[in-house]
XYZ file of C-alpha atoms in Angstrom:
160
model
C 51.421 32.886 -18.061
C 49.587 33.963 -14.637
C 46.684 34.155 -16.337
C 46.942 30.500 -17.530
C 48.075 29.556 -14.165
C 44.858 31.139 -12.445
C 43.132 29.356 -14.746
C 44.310 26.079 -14.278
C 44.130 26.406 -10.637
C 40.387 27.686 -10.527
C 39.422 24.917 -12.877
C 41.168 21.995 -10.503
C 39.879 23.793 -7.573
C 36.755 23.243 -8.803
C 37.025 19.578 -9.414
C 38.119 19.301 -5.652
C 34.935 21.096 -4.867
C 32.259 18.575 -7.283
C 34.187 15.732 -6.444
C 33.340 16.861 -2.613
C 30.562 17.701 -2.772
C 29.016 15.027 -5.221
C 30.745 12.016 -3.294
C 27.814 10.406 -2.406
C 26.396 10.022 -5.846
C 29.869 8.626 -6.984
C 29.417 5.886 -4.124
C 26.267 5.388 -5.349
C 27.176 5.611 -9.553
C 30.333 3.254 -8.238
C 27.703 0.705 -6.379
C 25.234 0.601 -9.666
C 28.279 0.169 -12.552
C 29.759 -2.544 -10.102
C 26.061 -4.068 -9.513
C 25.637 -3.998 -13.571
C 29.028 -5.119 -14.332
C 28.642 -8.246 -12.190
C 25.154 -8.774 -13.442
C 26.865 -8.944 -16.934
C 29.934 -11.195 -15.668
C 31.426 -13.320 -19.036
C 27.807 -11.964 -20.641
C 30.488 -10.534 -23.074
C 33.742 -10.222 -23.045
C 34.778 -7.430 -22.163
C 36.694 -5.197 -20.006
C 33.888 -5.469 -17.472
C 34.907 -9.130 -16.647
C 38.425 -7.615 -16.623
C 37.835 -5.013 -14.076
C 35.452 -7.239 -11.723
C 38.418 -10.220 -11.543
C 41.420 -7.865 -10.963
C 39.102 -5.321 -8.242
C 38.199 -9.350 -6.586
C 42.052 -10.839 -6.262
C 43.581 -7.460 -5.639
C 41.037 -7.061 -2.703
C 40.132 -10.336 -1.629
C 36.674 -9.541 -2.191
C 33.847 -11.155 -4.240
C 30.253 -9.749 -4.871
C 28.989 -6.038 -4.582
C 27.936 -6.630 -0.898
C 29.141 -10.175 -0.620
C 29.625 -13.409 -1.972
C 26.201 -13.515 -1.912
C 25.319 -11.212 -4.579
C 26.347 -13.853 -7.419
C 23.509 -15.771 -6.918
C 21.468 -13.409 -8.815
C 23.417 -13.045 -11.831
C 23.406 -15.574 -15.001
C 26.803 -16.573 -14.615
C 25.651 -18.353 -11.230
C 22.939 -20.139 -12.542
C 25.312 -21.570 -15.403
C 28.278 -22.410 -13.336
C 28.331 -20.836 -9.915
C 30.681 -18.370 -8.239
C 33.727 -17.929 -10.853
C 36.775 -19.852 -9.674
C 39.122 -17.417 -9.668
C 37.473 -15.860 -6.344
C 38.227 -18.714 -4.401
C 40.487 -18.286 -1.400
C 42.421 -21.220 -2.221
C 42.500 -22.467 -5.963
C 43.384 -26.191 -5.040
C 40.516 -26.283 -3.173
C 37.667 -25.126 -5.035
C 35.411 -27.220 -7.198
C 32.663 -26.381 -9.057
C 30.284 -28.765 -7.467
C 31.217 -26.065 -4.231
C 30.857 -23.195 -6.010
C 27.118 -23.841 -7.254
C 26.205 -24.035 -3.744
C 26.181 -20.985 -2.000
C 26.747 -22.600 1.111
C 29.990 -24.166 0.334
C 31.022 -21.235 -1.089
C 30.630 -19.249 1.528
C 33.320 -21.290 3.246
C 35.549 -21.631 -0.427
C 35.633 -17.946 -1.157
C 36.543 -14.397 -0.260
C 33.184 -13.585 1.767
C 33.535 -9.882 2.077
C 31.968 -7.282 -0.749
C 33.505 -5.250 -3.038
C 31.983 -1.872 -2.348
C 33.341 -1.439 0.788
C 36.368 -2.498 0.564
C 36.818 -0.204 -2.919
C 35.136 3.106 -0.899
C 37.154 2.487 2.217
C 40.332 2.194 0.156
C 39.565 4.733 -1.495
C 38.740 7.005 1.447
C 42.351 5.835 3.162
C 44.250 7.194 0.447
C 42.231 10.457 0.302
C 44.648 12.126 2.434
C 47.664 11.086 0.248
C 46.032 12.835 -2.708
C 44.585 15.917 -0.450
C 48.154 15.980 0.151
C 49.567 16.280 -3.026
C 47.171 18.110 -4.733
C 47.935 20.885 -2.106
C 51.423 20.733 -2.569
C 50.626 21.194 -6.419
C 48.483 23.890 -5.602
C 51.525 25.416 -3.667
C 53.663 25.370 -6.559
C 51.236 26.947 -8.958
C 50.329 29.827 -6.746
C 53.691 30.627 -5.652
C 54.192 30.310 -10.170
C 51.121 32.604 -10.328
C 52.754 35.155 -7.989
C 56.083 34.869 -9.685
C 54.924 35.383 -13.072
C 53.061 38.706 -11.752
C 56.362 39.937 -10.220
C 58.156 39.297 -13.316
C 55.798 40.867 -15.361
C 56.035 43.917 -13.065
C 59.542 43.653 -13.058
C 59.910 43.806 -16.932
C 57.105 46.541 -17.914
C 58.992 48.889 -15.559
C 62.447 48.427 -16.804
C 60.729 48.908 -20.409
C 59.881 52.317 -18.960
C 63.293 53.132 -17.601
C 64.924 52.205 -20.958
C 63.403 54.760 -23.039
């Protein structure tokens, strides 16, 4: 059981240490897939669209670096800026969202990427947190399990 313990531990310890150390090229793999998913916005139908309208109304965000970055995609060229990024819905049409000028004043004007990364980054100390109270637990198991495996091959001793 210690030995399955250790193992766990070394293998999420060195998770902790990738993820660390390769954060900047899951910023960057985060900023491409976001780039490529709003690129192929309603394209198909997919789970892309999915993820790119609920990351936009949960963060009041639209675009990879802002509102701006819509007018390079398809979907802008057919019918502007989706609706569903607008700050308020009753006032949005889609006369204003072909123009990137009255958009700019119809809907969430911020990008994506940041707001993603820095919420991210705020609730890295939450899961520092926890994962060091896990890692607690299973070293105080791993220590436990060595003690009681002491503990029982030297009563087997005494016995006979």
């Amino acid at each position: 059981y210690a030995m399955l313990l250790s193992l766990i531990f070394l293998i999420v310890l060195a998770a902790a240490i990738v993820g660390f150390v390769f954060r900047h090229e899951i910023k960057t793999n985060f900023e491409s897939n976001l780039n490529l998913a709003l690129k192929d916005y309603n394209v198909t139908a997919d789970w892309h669209n999915e993820a790119i309208n609920t990351i936009q109304r949960m963060l009041h965000c639209c675009g990879v670096q802002n509102y701006s970055d819509w007018e390079k995609t398809e979907y802008f060229s057919q019918r502007g800026i989706p609706w569903s990024f607008c700050k308020n819905q009753n006032d949005c049409s889609k006369e204003d969202l072909k123009d990137p000028n009255k958009a700019k004043l119809k809907v969430f004007v911020d990008g994506c990427f940041f707001l993603v990364t820095s919420t991210m980054e705020s609730k890295m100390s939450v899961v520092a947190g926890i994962s060091f109270g896990i890692a607690c637990f299973q070293v105080i198991g791993i220590i436990l399990s060595c003690c009681l495996s002491q503990y029982i091959t030297n009563n087997q001793y005494e016995m006979v």
